[in-house]
Coordinates of C-alpha atoms in Angstrom, one line a residue:
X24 CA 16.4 5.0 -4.0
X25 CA 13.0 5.1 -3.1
X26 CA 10.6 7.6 -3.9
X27 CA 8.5 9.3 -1.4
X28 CA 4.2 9.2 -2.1
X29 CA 4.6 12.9 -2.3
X30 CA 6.7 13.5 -4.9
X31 CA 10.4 13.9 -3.5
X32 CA 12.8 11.7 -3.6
X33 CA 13.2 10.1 -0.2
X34 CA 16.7 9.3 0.8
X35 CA 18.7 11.4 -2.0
X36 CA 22.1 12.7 -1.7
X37 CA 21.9 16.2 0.3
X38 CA 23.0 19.4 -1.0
X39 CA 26.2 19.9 -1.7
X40 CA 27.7 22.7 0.7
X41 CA 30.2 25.2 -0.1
X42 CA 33.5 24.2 0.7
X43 CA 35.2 25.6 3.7
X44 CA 37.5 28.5 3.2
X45 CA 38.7 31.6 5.8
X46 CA 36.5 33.8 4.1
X47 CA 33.1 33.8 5.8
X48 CA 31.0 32.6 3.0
X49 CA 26.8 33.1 3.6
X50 CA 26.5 29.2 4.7
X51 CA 29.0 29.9 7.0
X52 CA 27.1 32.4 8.8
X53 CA 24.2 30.2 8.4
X54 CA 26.3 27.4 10.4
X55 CA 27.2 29.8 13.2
X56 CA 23.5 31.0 13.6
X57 CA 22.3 27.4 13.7
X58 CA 25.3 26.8 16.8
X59 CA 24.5 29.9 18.5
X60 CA 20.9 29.1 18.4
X61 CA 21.0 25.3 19.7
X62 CA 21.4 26.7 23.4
X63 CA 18.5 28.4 23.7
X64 CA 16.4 25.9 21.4
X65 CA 17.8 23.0 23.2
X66 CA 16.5 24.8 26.8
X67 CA 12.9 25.1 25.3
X68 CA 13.1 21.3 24.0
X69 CA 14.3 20.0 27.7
X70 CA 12.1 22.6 29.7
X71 CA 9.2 20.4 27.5
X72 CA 10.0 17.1 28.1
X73 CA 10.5 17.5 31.5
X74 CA 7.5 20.0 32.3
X75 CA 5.1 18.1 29.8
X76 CA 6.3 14.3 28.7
X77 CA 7.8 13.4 32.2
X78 CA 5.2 15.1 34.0
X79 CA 2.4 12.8 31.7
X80 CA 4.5 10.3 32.1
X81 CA 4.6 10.0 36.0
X82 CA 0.9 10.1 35.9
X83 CA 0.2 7.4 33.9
X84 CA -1.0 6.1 37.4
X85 CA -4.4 8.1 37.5
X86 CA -6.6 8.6 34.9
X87 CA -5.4 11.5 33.3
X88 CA -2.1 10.7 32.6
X89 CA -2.2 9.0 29.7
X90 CA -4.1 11.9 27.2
X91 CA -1.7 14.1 28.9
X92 CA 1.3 11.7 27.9
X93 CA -0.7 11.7 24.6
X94 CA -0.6 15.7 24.3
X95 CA 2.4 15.6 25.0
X96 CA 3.9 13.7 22.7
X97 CA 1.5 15.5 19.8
X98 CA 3.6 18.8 20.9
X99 CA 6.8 17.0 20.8
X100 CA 5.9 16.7 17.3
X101 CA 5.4 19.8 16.3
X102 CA 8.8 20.7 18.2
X103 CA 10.6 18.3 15.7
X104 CA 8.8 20.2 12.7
X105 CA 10.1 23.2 14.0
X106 CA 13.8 21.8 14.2
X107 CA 13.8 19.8 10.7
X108 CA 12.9 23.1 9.4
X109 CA 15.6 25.1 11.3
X110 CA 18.3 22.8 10.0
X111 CA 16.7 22.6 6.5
X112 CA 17.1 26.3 6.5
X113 CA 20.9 26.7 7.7
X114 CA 22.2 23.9 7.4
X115 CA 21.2 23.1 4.1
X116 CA 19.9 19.8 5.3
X117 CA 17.7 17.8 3.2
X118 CA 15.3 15.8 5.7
X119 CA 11.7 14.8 4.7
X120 CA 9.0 15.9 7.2
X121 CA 7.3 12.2 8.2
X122 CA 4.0 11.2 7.2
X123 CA 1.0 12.5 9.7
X124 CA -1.2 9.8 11.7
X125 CA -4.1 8.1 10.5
X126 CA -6.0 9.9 13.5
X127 CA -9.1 9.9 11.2
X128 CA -8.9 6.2 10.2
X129 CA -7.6 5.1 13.9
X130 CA -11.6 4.7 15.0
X131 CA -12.8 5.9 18.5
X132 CA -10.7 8.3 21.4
X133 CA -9.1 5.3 22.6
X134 CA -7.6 3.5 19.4
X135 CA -6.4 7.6 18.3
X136 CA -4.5 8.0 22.0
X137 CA -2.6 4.8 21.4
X138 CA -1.6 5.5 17.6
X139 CA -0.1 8.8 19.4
X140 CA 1.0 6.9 22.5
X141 CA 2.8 4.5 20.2
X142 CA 4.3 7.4 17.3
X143 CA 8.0 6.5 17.1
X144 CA 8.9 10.1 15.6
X145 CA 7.5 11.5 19.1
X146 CA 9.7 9.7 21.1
X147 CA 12.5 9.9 18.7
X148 CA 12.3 13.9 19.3
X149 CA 11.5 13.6 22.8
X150 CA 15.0 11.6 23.0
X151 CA 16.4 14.6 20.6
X152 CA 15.4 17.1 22.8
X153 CA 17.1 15.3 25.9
X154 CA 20.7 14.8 24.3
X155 CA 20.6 18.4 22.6
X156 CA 21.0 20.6 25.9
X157 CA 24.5 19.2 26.8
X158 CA 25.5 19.3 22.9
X159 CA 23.5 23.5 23.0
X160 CA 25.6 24.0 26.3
X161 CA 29.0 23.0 24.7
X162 CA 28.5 24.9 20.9
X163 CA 27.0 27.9 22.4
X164 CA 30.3 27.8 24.7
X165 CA 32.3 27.2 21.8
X166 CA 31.1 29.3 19.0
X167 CA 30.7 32.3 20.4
X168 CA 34.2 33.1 22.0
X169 CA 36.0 32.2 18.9
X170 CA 33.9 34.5 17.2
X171 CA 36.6 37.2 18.9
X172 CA 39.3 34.6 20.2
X173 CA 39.2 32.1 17.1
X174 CA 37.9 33.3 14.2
X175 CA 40.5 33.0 11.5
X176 CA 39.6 28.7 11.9
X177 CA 36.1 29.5 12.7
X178 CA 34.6 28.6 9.6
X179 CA 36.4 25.0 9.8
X180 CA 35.1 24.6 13.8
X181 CA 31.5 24.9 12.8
X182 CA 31.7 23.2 9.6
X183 CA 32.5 20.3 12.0
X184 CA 30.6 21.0 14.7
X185 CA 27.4 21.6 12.0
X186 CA 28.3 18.2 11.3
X187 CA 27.5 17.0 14.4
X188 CA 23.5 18.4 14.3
X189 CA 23.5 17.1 10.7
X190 CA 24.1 13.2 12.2
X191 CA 21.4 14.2 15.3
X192 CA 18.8 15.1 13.1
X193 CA 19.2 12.9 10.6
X194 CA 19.6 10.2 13.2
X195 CA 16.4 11.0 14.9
X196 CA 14.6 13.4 13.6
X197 CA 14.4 11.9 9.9
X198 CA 11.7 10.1 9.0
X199 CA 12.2 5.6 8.6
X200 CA 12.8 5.2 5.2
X201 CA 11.5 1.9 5.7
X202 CA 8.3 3.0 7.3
X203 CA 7.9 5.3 5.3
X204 CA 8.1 2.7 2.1
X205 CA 6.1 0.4 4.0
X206 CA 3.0 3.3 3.8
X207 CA 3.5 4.5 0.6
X208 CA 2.5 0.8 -0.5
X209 CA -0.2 0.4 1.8
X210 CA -1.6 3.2 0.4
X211 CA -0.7 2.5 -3.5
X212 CA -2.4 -0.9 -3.0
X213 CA -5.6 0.8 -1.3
X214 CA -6.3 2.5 -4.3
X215 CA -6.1 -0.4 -6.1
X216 CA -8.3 -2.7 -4.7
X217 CA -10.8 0.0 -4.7
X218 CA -10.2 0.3 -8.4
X219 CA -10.3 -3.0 -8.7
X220 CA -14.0 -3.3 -6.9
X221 CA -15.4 -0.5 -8.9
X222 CA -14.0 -2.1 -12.2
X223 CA -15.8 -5.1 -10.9
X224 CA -19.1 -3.8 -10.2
X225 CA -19.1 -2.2 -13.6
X226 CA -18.4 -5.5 -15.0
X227 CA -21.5 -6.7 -13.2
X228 CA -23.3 -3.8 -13.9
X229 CA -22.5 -3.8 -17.7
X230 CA -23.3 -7.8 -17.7
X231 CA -26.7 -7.7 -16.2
X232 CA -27.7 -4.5 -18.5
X233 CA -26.2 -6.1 -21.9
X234 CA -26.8 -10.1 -20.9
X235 CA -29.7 -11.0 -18.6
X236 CA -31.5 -7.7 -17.9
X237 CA -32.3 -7.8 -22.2
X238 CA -33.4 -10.9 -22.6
X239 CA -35.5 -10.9 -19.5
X240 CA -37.4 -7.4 -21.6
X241 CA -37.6 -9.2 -24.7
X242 CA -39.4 -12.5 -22.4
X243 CA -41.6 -10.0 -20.8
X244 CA -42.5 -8.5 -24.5
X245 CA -42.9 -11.7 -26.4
X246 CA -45.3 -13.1 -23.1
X247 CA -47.4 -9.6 -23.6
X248 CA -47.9 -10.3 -27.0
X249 CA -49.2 -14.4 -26.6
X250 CA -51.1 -13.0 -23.8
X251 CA -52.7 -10.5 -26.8
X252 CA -53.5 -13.5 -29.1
X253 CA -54.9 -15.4 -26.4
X254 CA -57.1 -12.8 -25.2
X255 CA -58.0 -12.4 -29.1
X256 CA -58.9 -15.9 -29.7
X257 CA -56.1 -16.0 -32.4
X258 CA -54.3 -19.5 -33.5
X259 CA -52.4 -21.9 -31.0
X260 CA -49.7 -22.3 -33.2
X261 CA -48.8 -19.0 -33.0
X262 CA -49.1 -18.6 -29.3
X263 CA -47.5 -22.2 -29.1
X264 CA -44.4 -20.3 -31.1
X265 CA -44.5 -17.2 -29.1
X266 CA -44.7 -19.3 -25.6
X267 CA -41.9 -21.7 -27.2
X268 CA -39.5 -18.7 -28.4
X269 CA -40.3 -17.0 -24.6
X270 CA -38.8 -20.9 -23.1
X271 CA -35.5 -20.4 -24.5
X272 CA -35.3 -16.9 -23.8
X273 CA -36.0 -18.2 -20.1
X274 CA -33.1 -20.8 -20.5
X275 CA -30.5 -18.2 -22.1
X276 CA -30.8 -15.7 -19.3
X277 CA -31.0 -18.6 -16.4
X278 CA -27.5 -19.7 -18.2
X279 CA -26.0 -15.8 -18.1
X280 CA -27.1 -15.4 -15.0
X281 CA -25.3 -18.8 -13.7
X282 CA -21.9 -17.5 -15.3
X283 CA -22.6 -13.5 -13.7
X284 CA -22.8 -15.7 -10.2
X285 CA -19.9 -18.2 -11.3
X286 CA -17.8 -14.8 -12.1
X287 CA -18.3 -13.2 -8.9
X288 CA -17.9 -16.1 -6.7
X289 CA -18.6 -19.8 -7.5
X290 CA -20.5 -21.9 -5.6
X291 CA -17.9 -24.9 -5.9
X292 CA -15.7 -22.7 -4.4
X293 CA -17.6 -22.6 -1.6
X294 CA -18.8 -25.5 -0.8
X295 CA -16.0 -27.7 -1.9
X296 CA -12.5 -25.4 -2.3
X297 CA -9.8 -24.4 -4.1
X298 CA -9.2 -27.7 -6.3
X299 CA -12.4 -28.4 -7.5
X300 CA -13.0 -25.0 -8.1
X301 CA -10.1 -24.6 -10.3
X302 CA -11.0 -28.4 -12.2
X303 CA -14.3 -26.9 -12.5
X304 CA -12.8 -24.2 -14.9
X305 CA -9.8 -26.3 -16.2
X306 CA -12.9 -28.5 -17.5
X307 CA -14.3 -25.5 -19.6
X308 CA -11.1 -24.2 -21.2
X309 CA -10.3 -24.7 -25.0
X310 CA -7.4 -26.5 -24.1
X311 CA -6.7 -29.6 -22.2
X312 CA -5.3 -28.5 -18.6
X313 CA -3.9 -30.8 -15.8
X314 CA -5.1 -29.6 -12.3
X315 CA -2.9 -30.7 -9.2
X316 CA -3.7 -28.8 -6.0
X317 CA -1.5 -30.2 -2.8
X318 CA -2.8 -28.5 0.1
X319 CA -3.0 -29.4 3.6
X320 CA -6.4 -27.6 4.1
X321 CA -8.0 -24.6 2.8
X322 CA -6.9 -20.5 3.0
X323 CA -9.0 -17.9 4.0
X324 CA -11.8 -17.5 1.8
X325 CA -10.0 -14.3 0.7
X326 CA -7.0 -15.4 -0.3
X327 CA -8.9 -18.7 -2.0
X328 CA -10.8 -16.4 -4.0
X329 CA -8.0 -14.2 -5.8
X330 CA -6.6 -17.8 -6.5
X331 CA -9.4 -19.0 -8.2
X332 CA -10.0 -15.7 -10.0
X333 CA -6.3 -15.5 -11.0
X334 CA -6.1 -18.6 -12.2
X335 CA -9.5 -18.4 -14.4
X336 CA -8.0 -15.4 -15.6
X337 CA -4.7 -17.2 -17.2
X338 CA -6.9 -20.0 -18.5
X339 CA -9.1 -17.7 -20.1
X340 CA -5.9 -16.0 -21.6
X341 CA -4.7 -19.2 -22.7
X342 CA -8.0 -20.1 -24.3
X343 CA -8.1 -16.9 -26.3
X344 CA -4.1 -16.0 -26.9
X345 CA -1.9 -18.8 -26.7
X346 CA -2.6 -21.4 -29.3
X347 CA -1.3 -24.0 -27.2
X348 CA -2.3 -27.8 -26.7
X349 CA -1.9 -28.7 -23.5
X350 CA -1.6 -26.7 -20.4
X351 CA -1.2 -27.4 -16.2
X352 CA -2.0 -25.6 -13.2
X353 CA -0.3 -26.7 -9.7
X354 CA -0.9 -25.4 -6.4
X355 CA 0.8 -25.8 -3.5
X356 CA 1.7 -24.4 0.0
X357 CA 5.1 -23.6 1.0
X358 CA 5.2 -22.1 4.8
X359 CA 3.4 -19.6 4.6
X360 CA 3.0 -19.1 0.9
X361 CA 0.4 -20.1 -1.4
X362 CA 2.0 -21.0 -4.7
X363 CA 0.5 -21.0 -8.5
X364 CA 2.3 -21.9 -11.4
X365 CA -0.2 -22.1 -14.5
X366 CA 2.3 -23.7 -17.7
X367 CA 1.2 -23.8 -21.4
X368 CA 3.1 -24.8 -24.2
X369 CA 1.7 -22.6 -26.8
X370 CA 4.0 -19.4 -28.8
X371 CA 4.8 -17.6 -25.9
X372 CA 5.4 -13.4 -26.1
X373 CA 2.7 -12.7 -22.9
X374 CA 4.0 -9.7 -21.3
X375 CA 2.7 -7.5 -18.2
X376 CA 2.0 -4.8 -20.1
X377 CA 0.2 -6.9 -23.2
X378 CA -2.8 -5.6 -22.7
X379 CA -4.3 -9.6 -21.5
X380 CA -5.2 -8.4 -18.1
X381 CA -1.7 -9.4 -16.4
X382 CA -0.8 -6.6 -15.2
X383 CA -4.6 -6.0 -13.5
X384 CA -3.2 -9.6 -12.4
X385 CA -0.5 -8.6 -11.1
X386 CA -1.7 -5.4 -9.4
X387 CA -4.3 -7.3 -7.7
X388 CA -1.7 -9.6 -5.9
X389 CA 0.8 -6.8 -5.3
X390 CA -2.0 -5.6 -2.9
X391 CA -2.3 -8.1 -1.0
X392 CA 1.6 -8.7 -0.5
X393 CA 1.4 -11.1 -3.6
X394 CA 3.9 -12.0 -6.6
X395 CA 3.4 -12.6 -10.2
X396 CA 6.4 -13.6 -12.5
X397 CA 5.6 -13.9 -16.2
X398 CA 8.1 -16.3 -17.8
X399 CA 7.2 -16.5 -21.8
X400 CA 9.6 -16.7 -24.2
X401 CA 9.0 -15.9 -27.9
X402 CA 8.0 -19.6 -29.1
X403 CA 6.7 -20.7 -25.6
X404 CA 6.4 -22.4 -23.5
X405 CA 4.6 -19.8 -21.1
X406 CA 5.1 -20.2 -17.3
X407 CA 3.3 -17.9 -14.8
X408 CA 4.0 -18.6 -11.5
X409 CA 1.8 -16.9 -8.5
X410 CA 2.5 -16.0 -5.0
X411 CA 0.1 -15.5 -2.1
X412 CA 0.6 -15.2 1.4
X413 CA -1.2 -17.4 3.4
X414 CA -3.8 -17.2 6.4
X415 CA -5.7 -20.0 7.6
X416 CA -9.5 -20.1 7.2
X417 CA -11.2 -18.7 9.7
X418 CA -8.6 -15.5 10.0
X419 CA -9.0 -12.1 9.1

């Protein structure tokens, strides 16, 4: 089961209706409302299509057919609303309302008229509204004589019937489950890159205030003060000490601000890819790591950059957690996947929810259609293997 972004439970069993009996029972009346009322809803549904969508559509030809097409099928929404709620109402029928369109996000007039153009709930109701006139005709024509001819079985004729506009709306008026899946992630893994981003640039922030940003006060400081002595006449040793002590300062924050750059995006990265990158920070782990990167050519810089990170990340974890003695990181492309597997043979137990960062791992790589598999035993070894689609360089 799947569960709908806003908060129901998408695709769950319906209601349970009353069973069928001679007696009218309330959902029966219901059932004969909904029949008697198809006719005339059905005429208003048709009398739109063919005034409004057929009309639009015919004058795609000039210039003004196509936002008329476009109203159009805005109304036909509304008109499928309007029916989900009728058969919510008495038919007891559970059916989700679909999610709006990204008419805000679409860009200019033109991009919004073809994300209506294109809606597949619009046409799906356009198409309801055409097949429920003959279907309006016939229960309207049925229902109400046997209101006076039929009536003992009427309760069993539109429990059946009723039936019937149950499969139509579910059919075509329901919204795609697997659409609707399909957006629920998109926008669960929005919010988490931009989660991810800000957590970033705090990083960053926090790095340069606590790292660099200090030192280079206490350099500024300790050069006012051998400026002082100078200016005084006082010893050279002393200034010699003060200048001296201000040199290493100088060296300290040049070195923190070469791992703030190397932490948001290396340079070897850049200028030579993905394996030296990742023997670059093999090379400054605790533990001695094989690197082995088979690739044909290099991703998009994207997609080479959450590789790099991730894998700095499980080296880092090793370093700190693991106690192991030897570890290996292999990538490789496999169509079009980019595969990681980072192995360690230290005691094992890493978990998602471990509090080591995996599961910011693994929510960084769910958002970009990615996989993470943790495979650590207690007592090792530790395999983590990575998943990454892949684009070639120069794609968005």
């Amino acid at each position: 089961m799947s569960v709908d972004p806003r908060g129901s439970d998408r695709g769950g069993p319906e209601e349970r209706l009353p069973p069928v009996g001679f007696a009218f029972a309330p959902q029966t009346w219901k059932e004969i409302a909904h029949l008697l009322t198809n006719l005339p809803m059905a005429l208003i549904g048709f009398v739109y299509v063919m005034t409004v969508i057929v009309t639009g559509a015919a004058m795609t030809v000039t210039v003004i057919g196509f936002p008329l097409l476009a109203l159009g099928l805005g109304g036909a929404r509304l008109l499928g609303r309007f029916e989900r709620g009728r058969a919510r109402l008495l038919l007891g029928l559970r059916v989700e309302e679909p999610s709006p369109l990204p008419l805000r996000r679409a860009g200019g007039v033109l991009q919004r008229m073809w994300l209506v153009l294109k809606d597949p709930v619009a046409w799906r109701t356009v198409l309801y509204d055409l097949v429920r006139l003959p279907w309006g005709v016939l229960t309207f024509g049925v229902v109400l004589p046997a209101l006076f001819v039929l009536w003992p079985v009427l309760p069993f004729l539109a429990r059946g019937l009723t039936n019937v506009d149950r499969a139509l709306v579910r059919g075509l008026l329901s919204p795609s489950d697997e659409l609707e899946r399909r957006i629920a992630e998109l926008e669960s893994d929005r919010g988490v890159v931009v989660d991810t981003a800000a957590a970033d640039l705090r990083r960053i922030e926090r790095d340069l205030h606590d790292g660099a940003q200090a030192r280079l006060v206490n350099l500024a400081m300790g050069l006012g003060l051998a400026k002082e002595k100078l200016l005084e006449g006082q010893a050279d040793d002393a200034v010699a000490a003060m200048v001296e002590e201000a040199h290493g300062e100088v060296k300290l924050a040049l070195q923190e601000l070469r791992d703030l750059a190397r932490g948001i995006h290396p340079a070897v990265l850049t200028d030579r890819g993905l394996d030296a990158a990742l023997s670059s920070v093999a090379s400054r782990c605790t533990v001695p790591v094989k690197v082995t990167a088979d690739l044909p050519s290099r991703p998009a810089p994207a997609i080479e950059g959450i590789a790099y990170f991730t894998v700095s990340e499980l080296l880092q974890n090793i370093s700190k957690h693991s106690g192991a003695r030897s570890a290996s990181v292999d990538v490789w492309r496999t169509d079009d996947r980019l595969l990681i597997q980072v192995w360690d043979d230290g005691r094992g137990g890493a978990r998602l929810d471990g509090g080591s960062g995996m599961r910011g791992l693994a929510e960084r790589l769910d958002a970009v259609d990615g996989l993470f598999v943790v495979d650590s035993p207690a007592g090792g070894p530790t395999t983590v293997t990575a998943e990454l689609p892949w684009r070639d360089r120069g794609q968005g």
